[in-house]
GROMACS .gro file of C-alpha atoms in nm:
model
  145
    1MET     CA    1   6.348   7.714  13.356
    2PRO     CA    2   6.588   7.940  13.105
    3TYR     CA    3   6.699   8.160  13.387
    4THR     CA    4   6.785   7.877  13.644
    5ASP     CA    5   7.023   7.679  13.406
    6ALA     CA    6   7.174   8.036  13.295
    7VAL     CA    7   7.256   8.052  13.708
    8ILE     CA    8   7.351   7.766  13.701
    9HIS     CA    9   7.615   7.836  13.427
   10GLU     CA   10   7.637   8.222  13.612
   11ILE     CA   11   7.815   8.036  13.909
   12GLN     CA   12   8.021   7.831  13.748
   13ARG     CA   13   8.192   8.136  13.512
   14PHE     CA   14   8.153   8.311  13.849
   15ALA     CA   15   8.338   8.071  14.134
   16ASP     CA   16   8.588   7.901  13.899
   17ILE     CA   17   8.713   7.670  14.064
   18ALA     CA   18   8.967   7.506  13.879
   19PRO     CA   19   9.070   7.791  13.684
   20LEU     CA   20   9.324   7.575  13.568
   21SER     CA   21   9.321   7.298  13.313
   22VAL     CA   22   9.557   6.974  13.277
   23PRO     CA   23   9.890   7.043  13.118
   24HIS     CA   24   9.819   6.986  12.783
   25ALA     CA   25  10.096   6.916  12.488
   26THR     CA   26  10.105   7.074  12.126
   27ALA     CA   27  10.112   6.793  11.832
   28LYS     CA   28  10.276   7.031  11.656
   29ASP     CA   29  10.468   7.426  11.572
   30VAL     CA   30  10.189   7.632  11.651
   31THR     CA   31  10.234   8.070  11.607
   32PHE     CA   32  10.017   8.200  11.870
   33ARG     CA   33   9.992   8.557  11.931
   34GLY     CA   34  10.304   8.573  11.744
   35TYR     CA   35  10.474   8.339  11.975
   36ASN     CA   36  10.610   8.039  11.791
   37ILE     CA   37  10.559   7.727  12.034
   38PRO     CA   38  10.747   7.381  11.959
   39LYS     CA   39  10.633   7.032  11.939
   40GLY     CA   40  10.555   6.868  12.271
   41THR     CA   41  10.555   7.231  12.423
   42THR     CA   42  10.395   7.136  12.758
   43ILE     CA   43  10.044   7.448  12.775
   44ILE     CA   44   9.896   7.469  13.112
   45PRO     CA   45   9.570   7.636  12.994
   46LEU     CA   46   9.453   7.965  13.245
   47LEU     CA   47   9.057   7.898  13.221
   48HIS     CA   48   9.022   8.159  13.438
   49SER     CA   49   9.128   8.486  13.136
   50VAL     CA   50   8.881   8.308  12.971
   51LEU     CA   51   8.625   8.315  13.189
   52ARG     CA   52   8.648   8.697  13.328
   53ASP     CA   53   8.710   8.789  12.928
   54LYS     CA   54   8.542   9.153  12.856
   55ALA     CA   55   8.483   9.043  12.526
   56TYR     CA   56   8.235   8.756  12.620
   57PHE     CA   57   8.075   8.873  12.883
   58GLU     CA   58   7.962   9.218  12.993
   59LYS     CA   59   7.979   9.217  13.358
   60PRO     CA   60   8.264   8.980  13.340
   61TYR     CA   61   8.325   9.098  13.804
   62GLU     CA   62   7.968   9.035  13.825
   63PHE     CA   63   7.727   8.796  13.904
   64TYR     CA   64   7.529   8.838  13.646
   65PRO     CA   65   7.340   8.507  13.499
   66GLU     CA   66   7.216   8.722  13.197
   67HIS     CA   67   7.513   8.634  13.055
   68PHE     CA   68   7.380   8.323  12.982
   69LEU     CA   69   7.015   8.436  12.795
   70ASP     CA   70   6.890   8.550  12.459
   71SER     CA   71   6.681   8.912  12.435
   72LYS     CA   72   6.423   8.652  12.485
   73GLY     CA   73   6.480   8.478  12.750
   74ASN     CA   74   6.616   8.150  12.645
   75LEU     CA   75   6.960   8.028  12.720
   76ARG     CA   76   7.244   8.133  12.510
   77ARG     CA   77   7.601   7.920  12.466
   78ASN     CA   78   7.870   8.148  12.522
   79GLU     CA   79   8.194   7.987  12.303
   80ALA     CA   80   8.402   8.128  12.662
   81PHE     CA   81   8.197   7.939  12.898
   82ILE     CA   82   8.480   7.644  12.954
   83PRO     CA   83   8.464   7.498  13.345
   84PHE     CA   84   8.549   7.175  13.259
   85SER     CA   85   8.835   7.239  12.994
   86LEU     CA   86   8.790   7.213  12.607
   87GLY     CA   87   8.893   6.956  12.331
   88LYS     CA   88   9.044   6.606  12.355
   89ARG     CA   89   9.104   6.697  12.765
   90SER     CA   90   8.832   6.799  12.866
   91CYS     CA   91   8.641   6.698  13.152
   92ALA     CA   92   8.489   6.331  13.037
   93GLY     CA   93   8.162   6.336  13.359
   94GLU     CA   94   8.101   6.705  13.166
   95ASN     CA   95   7.815   6.608  13.032
   96LEU     CA   96   7.631   6.399  13.416
   97ALA     CA   97   7.773   6.700  13.644
   98LYS     CA   98   7.576   6.901  13.389
   99MET     CA   99   7.251   6.743  13.465
  100GLU     CA  100   7.322   6.615  13.794
  101LEU     CA  101   7.387   7.065  13.933
  102PHE     CA  102   7.043   7.057  13.803
  103LEU     CA  103   6.876   6.881  13.900
  104PHE     CA  104   7.042   6.896  14.253
  105PHE     CA  105   7.044   7.300  14.230
  106THR     CA  106   6.643   7.307  14.112
  107THR     CA  107   6.553   7.008  14.347
  108LEU     CA  108   6.686   7.283  14.667
  109LEU     CA  109   6.556   7.588  14.525
  110GLN     CA  110   6.254   7.317  14.533
  111ASN     CA  111   6.210   7.246  14.896
  112PHE     CA  112   6.367   7.495  15.056
  113THR     CA  113   6.381   7.902  15.086
  114PHE     CA  114   6.754   8.019  15.120
  115GLN     CA  115   6.839   8.300  15.344
  116ALA     CA  116   7.156   8.433  15.517
  117PRO     CA  117   7.131   8.425  15.921
  118PRO     CA  118   7.044   8.778  16.096
  119GLY     CA  119   7.410   9.010  16.038
  120ALA     CA  120   7.588   8.792  15.782
  121LYS     CA  121   7.795   8.888  15.589
  122PHE     CA  122   7.912   8.695  15.278
  123ASP     CA  123   8.203   8.727  15.138
  124LEU     CA  124   8.306   8.581  14.794
  125THR     CA  125   8.701   8.639  14.783
  126PRO     CA  126   8.736   8.255  14.727
  127ALA     CA  127   9.036   8.086  14.925
  128LEU     CA  128   9.322   8.072  14.702
  129GLY     CA  129   9.522   7.748  14.669
  130PHE     CA  130   9.574   7.524  14.328
  131THR     CA  131   9.190   7.562  14.303
  132ASN     CA  132   8.987   7.870  14.449
  133ALA     CA  133   8.794   7.686  14.654
  134PRO     CA  134   8.488   7.882  14.852
  135LEU     CA  135   8.493   8.030  15.191
  136PRO     CA  136   8.278   7.852  15.474
  137HIS     CA  137   7.986   8.040  15.490
  138LYS     CA  138   7.670   8.013  15.691
  139ILE     CA  139   7.272   7.997  15.575
  140CYS     CA  140   6.971   7.955  15.692
  141ALA     CA  141   6.706   7.694  15.501
  142ILE     CA  142   6.424   7.749  15.530
  143PRO     CA  143   6.186   7.440  15.417
  144ARG     CA  144   5.865   7.515  15.192
  145CYS     CA  145   5.569   7.413  15.264
   0.00000   0.00000   0.00000
């Protein structure tokens, strides 16, 4: 099960469906990386930059579930994994979403074998916009006996 959980984490990191977080405002004057940001400044965090940070992910531009596994194959936390944002403005439904993703994904994998239709090629480039929505693909879901 840790590998399945790591795959789900990597799907969320790699898909990067919501690259921007909700706007925040500084509560006090802040100095960040040499820049002075006055109190009340609106900040729009770019989550994409964190989810692709080479300092936290060995292969940031590849699908690599091992980003979330330790040397013994157990799930490990990565502080740069923030697909639901963080802090006071993070997604209120994060815990429920994580649980539902795990249940939905494992149920599908237990009941179906997935494969590409003959001759199909997958392009993982997202449809760019305010969100990085995946492009439509055809896939075969074969029931397990």
